[in-house]
Amino acid sequence: MGLVKCCREQVVAVSPDTPAVEVARIMGEKNVGSVVIVTGDNRPTGVITDRDLTIRVMAHEKDPGEVRAGDITTRDVITFRDSMGIYEAIQKMTAEGIRRMPVVDDAGELIGIVTMDDIVRMLGEEMTAIAKNIEKQSPPLQREAPPIPM
C-alpha cells in the first residue's frame, strides 16, 4: 500500500518569508504541530515544528515578528514519494528519527504529509479488519460454564 492512501492531503504550508509569529498563529488556528515550507513552485524546502519555534525563536529571545520561517526551518527536508510503501516509510522515519514527512509526487511537488500518528492509526484499522475476518472464519469459542459453588 502506498503512502498516498494514508497521507493527509490538507497540508499547512507557508513560504520561507513568513514571520515566525504568523507561523505560530497558523499552527494554532489549524491545530497542527508543524508546517511545511514551500517555494513558489510548491516544492518543500523544510519543516517547522512547534518545538522549532520554541527552541530557535523563544529560547534565544528572538523577535518572532522579525524572524522568518526560512531562518528557522529544519534544513535538508526528507520527503517521501507518494508511491513509497508504508513499511518502507516506517523504516525511513525510524532511521531518521522523525515523525512527520512531506509527501511529493514524481515532479517533487507537495501533495500531502504523513505522520507516525497517521500510520499507526491506519495500521490499527487494518489490524481490526484482519481480526474481524479471522473471527468470521473461525469456529465459535467454547466458553466453559463457571464452576458451581458448593
mmCIF file of C-alpha atoms in Angstrom:
data_model
loop_
_atom_site.group_PDB
_atom_site.id
_atom_site.type_symbol
_atom_site.label_atom_id
_atom_site.label_comp_id
_atom_site.label_asym_id
_atom_site.label_seq_id
_atom_site.Cartn_x
_atom_site.Cartn_y
_atom_site.Cartn_z
ATOM 1 C CA MET A 1 0.000 0.000 0.000
ATOM 2 C CA GLY A 2 1.380 3.398 -0.968
ATOM 3 C CA LEU A 3 1.642 6.431 1.277
ATOM 4 C CA VAL A 4 -0.917 8.310 -0.745
ATOM 5 C CA LYS A 5 -3.519 6.066 0.942
ATOM 6 C CA CYS A 6 -2.793 7.411 4.425
ATOM 7 C CA CYS A 7 -1.286 10.850 3.899
ATOM 8 C CA ARG A 8 -3.179 13.991 4.759
ATOM 9 C CA GLU A 9 -3.821 15.997 1.626
ATOM 10 C CA GLN A 10 -4.606 19.205 3.524
ATOM 11 C CA VAL A 11 -1.053 20.311 4.264
ATOM 12 C CA VAL A 12 -0.413 23.505 6.170
ATOM 13 C CA ALA A 13 2.339 25.219 4.203
ATOM 14 C CA VAL A 14 3.953 28.655 4.272
ATOM 15 C CA SER A 15 6.605 30.481 2.295
ATOM 16 C CA PRO A 16 10.142 30.978 3.644
ATOM 17 C CA ASP A 17 9.491 34.691 4.206
ATOM 18 C CA THR A 18 6.528 34.142 6.568
ATOM 19 C CA PRO A 19 7.219 35.700 10.008
ATOM 20 C CA ALA A 20 7.620 33.184 12.847
ATOM 21 C CA VAL A 21 4.756 34.810 14.751
ATOM 22 C CA GLU A 22 2.472 34.164 11.759
ATOM 23 C CA VAL A 23 3.689 30.540 11.552
ATOM 24 C CA ALA A 24 2.751 30.072 15.221
ATOM 25 C CA ARG A 25 -0.639 31.725 14.669
ATOM 26 C CA ILE A 26 -1.364 29.459 11.691
ATOM 27 C CA MET A 27 -0.359 26.359 13.658
ATOM 28 C CA GLY A 28 -2.747 27.352 16.424
ATOM 29 C CA GLU A 29 -5.633 28.086 14.051
ATOM 30 C CA LYS A 30 -5.147 24.841 12.129
ATOM 31 C CA ASN A 31 -4.399 22.806 15.270
ATOM 32 C CA VAL A 32 -1.198 21.317 13.828
ATOM 33 C CA GLY A 33 2.277 20.798 15.246
ATOM 34 C CA SER A 34 4.175 21.549 12.067
ATOM 35 C CA VAL A 35 4.104 23.449 8.804
ATOM 36 C CA VAL A 36 5.886 22.704 5.568
ATOM 37 C CA ILE A 37 7.954 25.471 3.997
ATOM 38 C CA VAL A 38 7.388 25.569 0.235
ATOM 39 C CA THR A 39 8.857 27.503 -2.646
ATOM 40 C CA GLY A 40 6.745 29.314 -5.223
ATOM 41 C CA ASP A 41 6.566 26.138 -7.299
ATOM 42 C CA ASN A 42 5.124 24.161 -4.334
ATOM 43 C CA ARG A 43 8.308 22.212 -3.588
ATOM 44 C CA PRO A 44 9.035 21.548 0.090
ATOM 45 C CA THR A 45 12.288 23.056 1.353
ATOM 46 C CA GLY A 46 11.833 22.475 5.060
ATOM 47 C CA VAL A 47 9.577 21.800 8.002
ATOM 48 C CA ILE A 48 8.981 23.898 11.108
ATOM 49 C CA THR A 49 7.586 22.268 14.232
ATOM 50 C CA ASP A 50 6.192 23.869 17.342
ATOM 51 C CA ARG A 51 9.388 22.698 19.039
ATOM 52 C CA ASP A 52 11.473 24.578 16.458
ATOM 53 C CA LEU A 53 9.590 27.778 17.295
ATOM 54 C CA THR A 54 10.221 27.266 20.988
ATOM 55 C CA ILE A 55 13.910 26.408 20.737
ATOM 56 C CA ARG A 56 15.013 28.507 17.765
ATOM 57 C CA VAL A 57 12.989 31.637 18.487
ATOM 58 C CA MET A 58 11.709 31.838 22.052
ATOM 59 C CA ALA A 59 14.695 30.253 23.837
ATOM 60 C CA HIS A 60 17.054 32.646 22.026
ATOM 61 C CA GLU A 61 14.771 35.596 22.789
ATOM 62 C CA LYS A 62 14.441 36.455 19.101
ATOM 63 C CA ASP A 63 11.650 38.727 17.922
ATOM 64 C CA PRO A 64 9.069 36.359 16.354
ATOM 65 C CA GLY A 65 7.854 39.211 14.160
ATOM 66 C CA GLU A 66 11.313 39.671 12.662
ATOM 67 C CA VAL A 67 12.424 36.030 12.315
ATOM 68 C CA ARG A 68 11.326 34.411 9.054
ATOM 69 C CA ALA A 69 10.300 30.802 8.518
ATOM 70 C CA GLY A 70 13.277 30.257 6.226
ATOM 71 C CA ASP A 71 15.607 31.247 9.091
ATOM 72 C CA ILE A 72 14.404 28.551 11.485
ATOM 73 C CA THR A 73 13.284 25.720 9.239
ATOM 74 C CA THR A 74 14.718 22.252 9.554
ATOM 75 C CA ARG A 75 17.018 22.072 6.556
ATOM 76 C CA ASP A 76 17.612 19.127 4.250
ATOM 77 C CA VAL A 77 13.971 18.167 4.382
ATOM 78 C CA ILE A 78 13.379 14.493 3.709
ATOM 79 C CA THR A 79 10.386 13.817 1.510
ATOM 80 C CA PHE A 80 8.575 10.653 0.547
ATOM 81 C CA ARG A 81 7.306 9.848 -2.912
ATOM 82 C CA ASP A 82 3.588 9.104 -2.998
ATOM 83 C CA SER A 83 4.350 5.618 -4.346
ATOM 84 C CA MET A 84 6.519 4.638 -1.350
ATOM 85 C CA GLY A 85 5.180 1.743 0.698
ATOM 86 C CA ILE A 86 4.058 2.074 4.300
ATOM 87 C CA TYR A 87 6.709 -0.254 5.697
ATOM 88 C CA GLU A 88 9.482 1.493 3.795
ATOM 89 C CA ALA A 89 8.216 4.809 5.163
ATOM 90 C CA ILE A 90 8.201 3.448 8.726
ATOM 91 C CA GLN A 91 11.781 2.232 8.339
ATOM 92 C CA LYS A 92 12.950 5.566 6.921
ATOM 93 C CA MET A 93 11.165 7.626 9.576
ATOM 94 C CA THR A 94 12.638 5.437 12.308
ATOM 95 C CA ALA A 95 16.138 5.608 10.831
ATOM 96 C CA GLU A 96 15.941 9.412 10.516
ATOM 97 C CA GLY A 97 14.262 9.905 13.914
ATOM 98 C CA ILE A 98 11.380 11.931 12.505
ATOM 99 C CA ARG A 99 7.617 11.811 12.919
ATOM 100 C CA ARG A 100 6.381 13.937 10.006
ATOM 101 C CA MET A 101 7.221 13.670 6.328
ATOM 102 C CA PRO A 102 6.046 15.722 3.371
ATOM 103 C CA VAL A 103 4.772 13.564 0.519
ATOM 104 C CA VAL A 104 5.626 14.634 -3.028
ATOM 105 C CA ASP A 105 4.631 13.495 -6.495
ATOM 106 C CA ASP A 106 7.086 12.438 -9.197
ATOM 107 C CA ALA A 107 7.710 16.095 -10.078
ATOM 108 C CA GLY A 108 8.712 16.855 -6.472
ATOM 109 C CA GLU A 109 5.627 18.951 -5.721
ATOM 110 C CA LEU A 110 3.980 18.748 -2.309
ATOM 111 C CA ILE A 111 0.791 16.670 -2.318
ATOM 112 C CA GLY A 112 0.416 15.705 1.340
ATOM 113 C CA ILE A 113 2.035 14.939 4.650
ATOM 114 C CA VAL A 114 2.227 11.710 6.590
ATOM 115 C CA THR A 115 2.847 11.410 10.309
ATOM 116 C CA MET A 116 3.676 8.448 12.517
ATOM 117 C CA ASP A 117 0.261 9.015 14.116
ATOM 118 C CA ASP A 118 -1.411 8.607 10.712
ATOM 119 C CA ILE A 119 0.493 5.385 10.065
ATOM 120 C CA VAL A 120 -0.310 3.927 13.498
ATOM 121 C CA ARG A 121 -3.990 4.815 13.046
ATOM 122 C CA MET A 122 -4.094 3.227 9.582
ATOM 123 C CA LEU A 123 -2.312 0.075 10.779
ATOM 124 C CA GLY A 124 -4.767 -0.180 13.684
ATOM 125 C CA GLU A 125 -7.677 -0.044 11.244
ATOM 126 C CA GLU A 126 -6.023 -2.706 9.083
ATOM 127 C CA MET A 127 -5.459 -4.959 12.116
ATOM 128 C CA THR A 128 -9.099 -4.543 13.136
ATOM 129 C CA ALA A 129 -10.242 -5.578 9.649
ATOM 130 C CA ILE A 130 -7.938 -8.618 9.726
ATOM 131 C CA ALA A 131 -9.169 -9.618 13.200
ATOM 132 C CA LYS A 132 -12.800 -9.382 12.071
ATOM 133 C CA ASN A 133 -12.059 -11.565 9.056
ATOM 134 C CA ILE A 134 -10.308 -14.165 11.209
ATOM 135 C CA GLU A 135 -13.141 -14.133 13.725
ATOM 136 C CA LYS A 136 -15.730 -14.523 10.981
ATOM 137 C CA GLN A 137 -13.947 -17.574 9.548
ATOM 138 C CA SER A 138 -13.082 -19.255 12.866
ATOM 139 C CA PRO A 139 -15.257 -21.690 14.798
ATOM 140 C CA PRO A 140 -17.013 -20.149 17.786
ATOM 141 C CA LEU A 141 -15.079 -20.182 21.036
ATOM 142 C CA GLN A 142 -16.255 -22.760 23.530
ATOM 143 C CA ARG A 143 -16.701 -20.960 26.804
ATOM 144 C CA GLU A 144 -16.670 -23.054 29.917
ATOM 145 C CA ALA A 145 -19.506 -22.600 32.332
ATOM 146 C CA PRO A 146 -18.425 -21.092 35.635
ATOM 147 C CA PRO A 147 -17.973 -23.650 38.408
ATOM 148 C CA ILE A 148 -20.954 -24.208 40.639
ATOM 149 C CA PRO A 149 -20.226 -23.003 44.173
ATOM 150 C CA MET A 150 -20.590 -25.603 46.908
#
